[in-house]
Amino acid sequence: MKSVRTISATAILVALSASLVAGCQGTPNKTPSTGSENAQTAETKGTQPSQPTEPLTDQKESTGDETAGVSSGNTSASSEGTIEKSGNKAQAVSPESIQVLVNKQYKLPDSYKPQDLVYPDVPFLFKEKIEKRMMRKEAADALQQMFAGAKQEGIMLAGVSAYRSHSTQTTLFNRYVKKDGEEAAKKYSAEPGHSEHETGLAIDVSGSTGKCAAEDCFEGTPEAVWLADHAHEYGFIIRYPKGKEAITGYQYEPWHLRYVGKEAAGEIHDKGITLEEYSNTPTA
């Protein structure tokens, strides 16, 4: 009987040892699973908040770098499509380009000044050789040809205002704001850096008498009609056409011409579009 009890006690001890070993082996099996789930959860939590914001932030910063000299207020975008358009337009805003797009959204660098300004040999409403008589050489040559072509058809043109420096545009715009208020001034005058006159490629034109120069009554005059029909033949467009105010951001100005080259001017005229539409850029 004594030996049986000894064997039973031994058997019990063996059974208990086996149970303890099995329990110890089972515990580590749960730990890797739990640890892996925690790591996955932490990774997901770390990634989720950044997904909607980081790519858009990067695009905004990239657009800002690419659009040096472009109004920062226009870099905000609600979709990738808008950002892409801003990017495309920004790439087109090269100050030296004949087709540079300058409007209420996109501006020239404050320090920009054309390096090939000359005095076109055409009549102006004033005699002094001052900055507003100047244009970039290619545009000036085209202007001379256009004035000569108009003269052959009995249309006597005169220049009113061409190039303006950044400082001049600043003074002019501030004067209009003081006179009519900022909201009203922006309908007919550009903020500094946003004026086409600063490119050296734009000019306001009138008849040789100066009647209705840069005024609404210029519309319908023989000079205005001739310019609308023939300016594109010399590389110029009516930059702010009637019915396109929502696109250009400015009221109709039949006297404001912009040189873009014959090919672009021809297409813009034939299609009845604006420089914004031709450039496939966002509206003003």
Coordinates of C-alpha atoms in Angstrom, one line a residue:
M1 CA 0.0 0.0 0.0
K2 CA 2.9 2.4 0.8
S3 CA 4.4 1.9 -2.7
V4 CA 1.0 2.5 -4.4
R5 CA 0.6 5.8 -2.6
T6 CA 4.1 6.8 -3.6
I7 CA 3.4 6.0 -7.2
S8 CA 0.1 7.9 -7.1
A9 CA 1.8 10.9 -5.7
T10 CA 4.5 10.7 -8.3
A11 CA 1.9 10.5 -11.1
I12 CA 0.1 13.5 -9.7
L13 CA 3.3 15.5 -9.7
V14 CA 4.0 14.6 -13.3
A15 CA 0.5 15.5 -14.4
L16 CA 0.8 18.9 -12.7
S17 CA 4.2 19.6 -14.3
A18 CA 2.8 18.8 -17.7
S19 CA -0.1 21.1 -17.1
L20 CA 2.2 24.0 -16.1
V21 CA 4.4 23.5 -19.2
A22 CA 1.4 23.5 -21.5
G23 CA 0.2 26.7 -19.8
C24 CA 3.5 28.4 -20.2
Q25 CA 3.7 27.5 -23.9
G26 CA 0.2 28.8 -24.5
T27 CA 0.8 32.3 -23.1
P28 CA 3.5 33.4 -25.6
N29 CA 1.2 32.4 -28.4
K30 CA -1.2 35.2 -27.5
T31 CA 1.5 37.9 -27.1
P32 CA 2.7 38.2 -30.7
S33 CA -0.9 38.4 -31.9
T34 CA -1.8 41.2 -29.5
G35 CA 1.5 43.0 -30.2
S36 CA 0.9 42.8 -34.0
E37 CA -2.6 44.2 -33.7
N38 CA -1.4 47.1 -31.6
A39 CA 1.3 47.9 -34.1
Q40 CA -1.2 47.8 -37.0
T41 CA -3.6 50.0 -35.1
A42 CA -0.9 52.5 -34.2
E43 CA 0.3 52.6 -37.9
T44 CA -3.3 53.1 -39.1
K45 CA -3.9 55.9 -36.6
G46 CA -0.7 57.6 -37.6
T47 CA -1.6 57.4 -41.3
Q48 CA -5.2 58.2 -41.4
P49 CA -5.2 61.9 -40.3
S50 CA -2.4 62.7 -42.8
Q51 CA -4.1 61.2 -45.8
P52 CA -6.6 64.0 -46.6
T53 CA -4.2 66.8 -45.7
E54 CA -0.6 66.1 -46.6
P55 CA -0.9 65.6 -50.4
L56 CA -3.0 68.8 -50.7
T57 CA -0.5 70.7 -48.6
D58 CA 2.4 69.5 -50.7
Q59 CA 0.6 70.6 -53.9
K60 CA -0.1 74.0 -52.5
E61 CA 3.5 74.5 -51.5
S62 CA 4.7 73.3 -54.9
T63 CA 2.3 75.6 -56.6
G64 CA 3.5 78.5 -54.5
D65 CA 7.1 77.8 -55.5
E66 CA 6.2 77.5 -59.2
T67 CA 4.1 80.7 -59.2
A68 CA 6.7 83.2 -58.1
G69 CA 5.2 86.6 -58.7
V70 CA 1.7 85.1 -58.7
S71 CA -0.9 86.3 -56.3
S72 CA -0.9 84.1 -53.3
G73 CA -4.6 84.4 -52.8
N74 CA -5.2 82.2 -55.8
T75 CA -3.2 79.2 -54.7
S76 CA -6.0 77.9 -52.5
A77 CA -7.9 75.1 -54.2
S78 CA -10.7 72.8 -53.4
S79 CA -9.7 70.1 -55.8
E80 CA -6.8 68.6 -57.7
G81 CA -8.3 70.0 -60.9
T82 CA -8.1 73.5 -59.7
I83 CA -4.6 73.1 -58.5
E84 CA -3.6 71.6 -61.9
K85 CA -5.1 74.6 -63.7
S86 CA -3.3 77.0 -61.3
G87 CA -0.1 75.1 -62.1
N88 CA -0.6 75.2 -65.9
K89 CA -1.3 78.9 -65.7
A90 CA 1.6 79.6 -63.5
Q91 CA 3.9 78.0 -66.0
A92 CA 2.5 80.3 -68.7
V93 CA 3.2 83.4 -66.6
S94 CA 6.7 84.0 -68.0
P95 CA 7.3 87.8 -68.0
E96 CA 9.3 87.8 -71.2
S97 CA 6.8 85.7 -73.2
I98 CA 4.9 87.6 -75.9
Q99 CA 1.8 85.7 -74.7
V100 CA 2.3 86.2 -71.0
L101 CA -1.0 86.2 -69.1
V102 CA -1.5 89.0 -66.6
N103 CA -4.9 89.5 -65.0
K104 CA -6.5 89.8 -61.6
Q105 CA -5.3 86.4 -60.5
Y106 CA -1.8 86.3 -62.0
K107 CA 0.8 89.0 -61.7
L108 CA 4.2 90.1 -62.8
P109 CA 7.1 90.2 -60.3
D110 CA 7.3 93.6 -58.7
S111 CA 10.8 94.1 -60.0
Y112 CA 10.0 93.2 -63.6
K113 CA 10.8 95.7 -66.3
P114 CA 11.0 94.8 -70.0
Q115 CA 14.5 95.1 -71.3
D116 CA 13.7 95.9 -75.0
L117 CA 11.5 99.0 -74.6
V118 CA 11.5 101.4 -77.5
Y119 CA 9.5 104.4 -78.7
P120 CA 7.3 103.3 -81.6
D121 CA 7.2 105.7 -84.5
V122 CA 3.5 106.5 -84.4
P123 CA 1.5 109.6 -83.3
F124 CA 0.4 109.9 -79.6
L125 CA -1.9 112.4 -78.0
F126 CA 1.2 114.0 -76.4
K127 CA 4.6 115.0 -77.7
E128 CA 6.8 114.1 -74.7
K129 CA 9.0 111.0 -74.9
I130 CA 7.9 109.6 -71.6
E131 CA 7.5 106.0 -70.4
K132 CA 3.9 105.6 -71.4
R133 CA 4.9 106.1 -75.0
M134 CA 7.1 103.0 -75.0
M135 CA 6.5 99.4 -75.9
R136 CA 8.6 96.3 -76.3
K137 CA 10.3 96.3 -79.7
E138 CA 8.3 93.5 -81.4
A139 CA 5.0 95.1 -80.3
A140 CA 6.2 98.5 -81.3
D141 CA 7.1 97.3 -84.8
A142 CA 3.7 95.7 -85.2
L143 CA 2.0 98.9 -83.9
Q144 CA 3.8 100.9 -86.6
Q145 CA 2.5 98.5 -89.3
M146 CA -1.0 98.6 -87.9
F147 CA -1.1 102.4 -87.8
A148 CA 0.1 102.5 -91.3
G149 CA -2.5 100.0 -92.5
A150 CA -5.2 102.0 -90.8
K151 CA -4.1 105.2 -92.4
Q152 CA -4.3 103.6 -95.9
E153 CA -7.9 103.0 -95.2
G154 CA -8.6 106.5 -93.9
I155 CA -8.4 105.6 -90.2
M156 CA -6.2 108.0 -88.3
L157 CA -5.1 106.4 -85.0
A158 CA -3.2 107.8 -82.0
G159 CA -1.6 106.2 -79.0
V160 CA -3.0 107.2 -75.5
S161 CA -1.0 105.1 -73.0
A162 CA 1.4 102.2 -73.5
Y163 CA 4.0 101.0 -71.0
R164 CA 3.7 101.8 -67.3
S165 CA 6.3 100.9 -64.6
H166 CA 5.3 99.2 -61.5
S167 CA 5.6 102.4 -59.5
T168 CA 3.5 104.3 -62.0
Q169 CA 0.7 101.7 -61.8
T170 CA 0.8 101.8 -58.0
T171 CA 0.3 105.5 -58.0
L172 CA -2.4 105.4 -60.6
F173 CA -4.4 102.6 -58.9
N174 CA -4.2 104.3 -55.5
R175 CA -5.5 107.5 -57.1
Y176 CA -8.5 105.7 -58.5
V177 CA -9.2 104.0 -55.2
K178 CA -9.1 107.3 -53.4
K179 CA -11.5 108.8 -56.0
D180 CA -14.0 106.0 -56.4
G181 CA -13.3 103.4 -53.7
E182 CA -11.4 100.1 -54.1
E183 CA -14.3 98.0 -55.4
A184 CA -15.2 100.5 -58.1
A185 CA -11.5 101.1 -59.0
K186 CA -10.9 97.4 -59.6
K187 CA -13.5 97.3 -62.3
Y188 CA -11.5 99.5 -64.6
S189 CA -8.0 99.6 -63.1
A190 CA -5.5 96.9 -62.3
E191 CA -3.7 96.5 -59.0
P192 CA 0.1 97.0 -59.2
G193 CA 1.7 94.0 -60.9
H194 CA -1.6 92.9 -62.5
S195 CA -1.7 95.5 -65.2
E196 CA -0.9 94.5 -68.8
H197 CA 0.6 97.9 -69.3
E198 CA 3.5 96.7 -67.2
T199 CA 4.4 94.1 -69.8
G200 CA 5.2 96.6 -72.5
L201 CA 2.8 94.7 -74.8
A202 CA -0.4 96.7 -74.3
I203 CA -1.5 100.1 -75.5
D204 CA -4.7 102.2 -75.3
V205 CA -5.5 103.6 -78.7
S206 CA -7.9 106.4 -79.9
G207 CA -8.6 108.4 -82.9
S208 CA -6.1 111.2 -83.8
T209 CA -8.4 113.9 -82.4
G210 CA -8.4 112.3 -79.0
K211 CA -12.1 112.4 -78.7
C212 CA -13.4 109.7 -76.3
A213 CA -9.9 108.5 -75.6
A214 CA -10.1 105.6 -73.1
E215 CA -13.8 106.4 -72.6
D216 CA -17.0 104.4 -73.2
C217 CA -18.0 106.6 -76.0
F218 CA -15.1 105.3 -78.1
E219 CA -17.3 102.2 -78.8
G220 CA -18.8 102.4 -82.2
T221 CA -16.4 105.0 -83.6
P222 CA -14.8 104.3 -87.0
E223 CA -11.5 103.8 -85.2
A224 CA -13.0 101.3 -82.7
V225 CA -14.8 99.4 -85.5
W226 CA -11.6 99.2 -87.6
L227 CA -9.5 97.9 -84.7
A228 CA -12.1 95.2 -83.9
D229 CA -12.0 94.0 -87.5
H230 CA -8.3 94.4 -88.3
A231 CA -6.1 94.5 -85.2
H232 CA -5.6 90.8 -85.2
E233 CA -4.0 91.0 -88.6
Y234 CA -1.1 92.8 -87.0
G235 CA -0.9 90.6 -83.9
F236 CA -3.1 92.6 -81.5
I237 CA -6.4 91.6 -79.8
I238 CA -9.1 93.6 -78.1
R239 CA -8.0 92.4 -74.7
Y240 CA -11.3 93.1 -72.8
P241 CA -14.1 92.3 -75.2
K242 CA -17.8 92.9 -74.6
G243 CA -19.7 90.0 -73.0
K244 CA -16.5 88.5 -71.5
E245 CA -16.4 90.5 -68.3
A246 CA -16.9 87.5 -66.1
I247 CA -13.8 85.9 -67.7
T248 CA -11.4 88.9 -68.0
G249 CA -12.6 90.6 -64.8
Y250 CA -12.8 94.0 -66.5
Q251 CA -15.5 96.0 -68.3
Y252 CA -15.5 96.2 -72.1
E253 CA -12.6 98.4 -73.4
P254 CA -12.5 98.7 -77.2
W255 CA -9.5 100.9 -76.9
H256 CA -7.2 98.5 -75.0
L257 CA -5.0 96.4 -77.3
R258 CA -2.7 93.7 -76.4
Y259 CA 0.1 92.2 -78.6
V260 CA 0.2 88.4 -78.6
G261 CA 1.6 87.7 -82.1
K262 CA -0.3 87.1 -85.4
E263 CA -1.0 83.4 -85.0
A264 CA -2.5 83.7 -81.5
A265 CA -4.3 86.9 -82.3
G266 CA -5.9 85.3 -85.4
E267 CA -7.2 82.4 -83.4
I268 CA -8.5 84.5 -80.6
H269 CA -10.3 86.8 -83.0
D270 CA -11.7 84.0 -85.2
K271 CA -13.0 82.0 -82.2
G272 CA -14.3 85.1 -80.4
I273 CA -12.5 84.1 -77.2
T274 CA -10.3 85.8 -74.6
L275 CA -6.6 85.4 -73.8
E276 CA -7.7 83.4 -70.7
E277 CA -9.7 81.0 -72.8
Y278 CA -6.9 80.8 -75.4
S279 CA -4.4 79.9 -72.6
N280 CA -6.9 77.5 -71.1
T281 CA -6.6 79.0 -67.6
P282 CA -9.0 79.7 -64.8
T283 CA -11.2 82.7 -65.1
A284 CA -10.7 86.0 -63.3

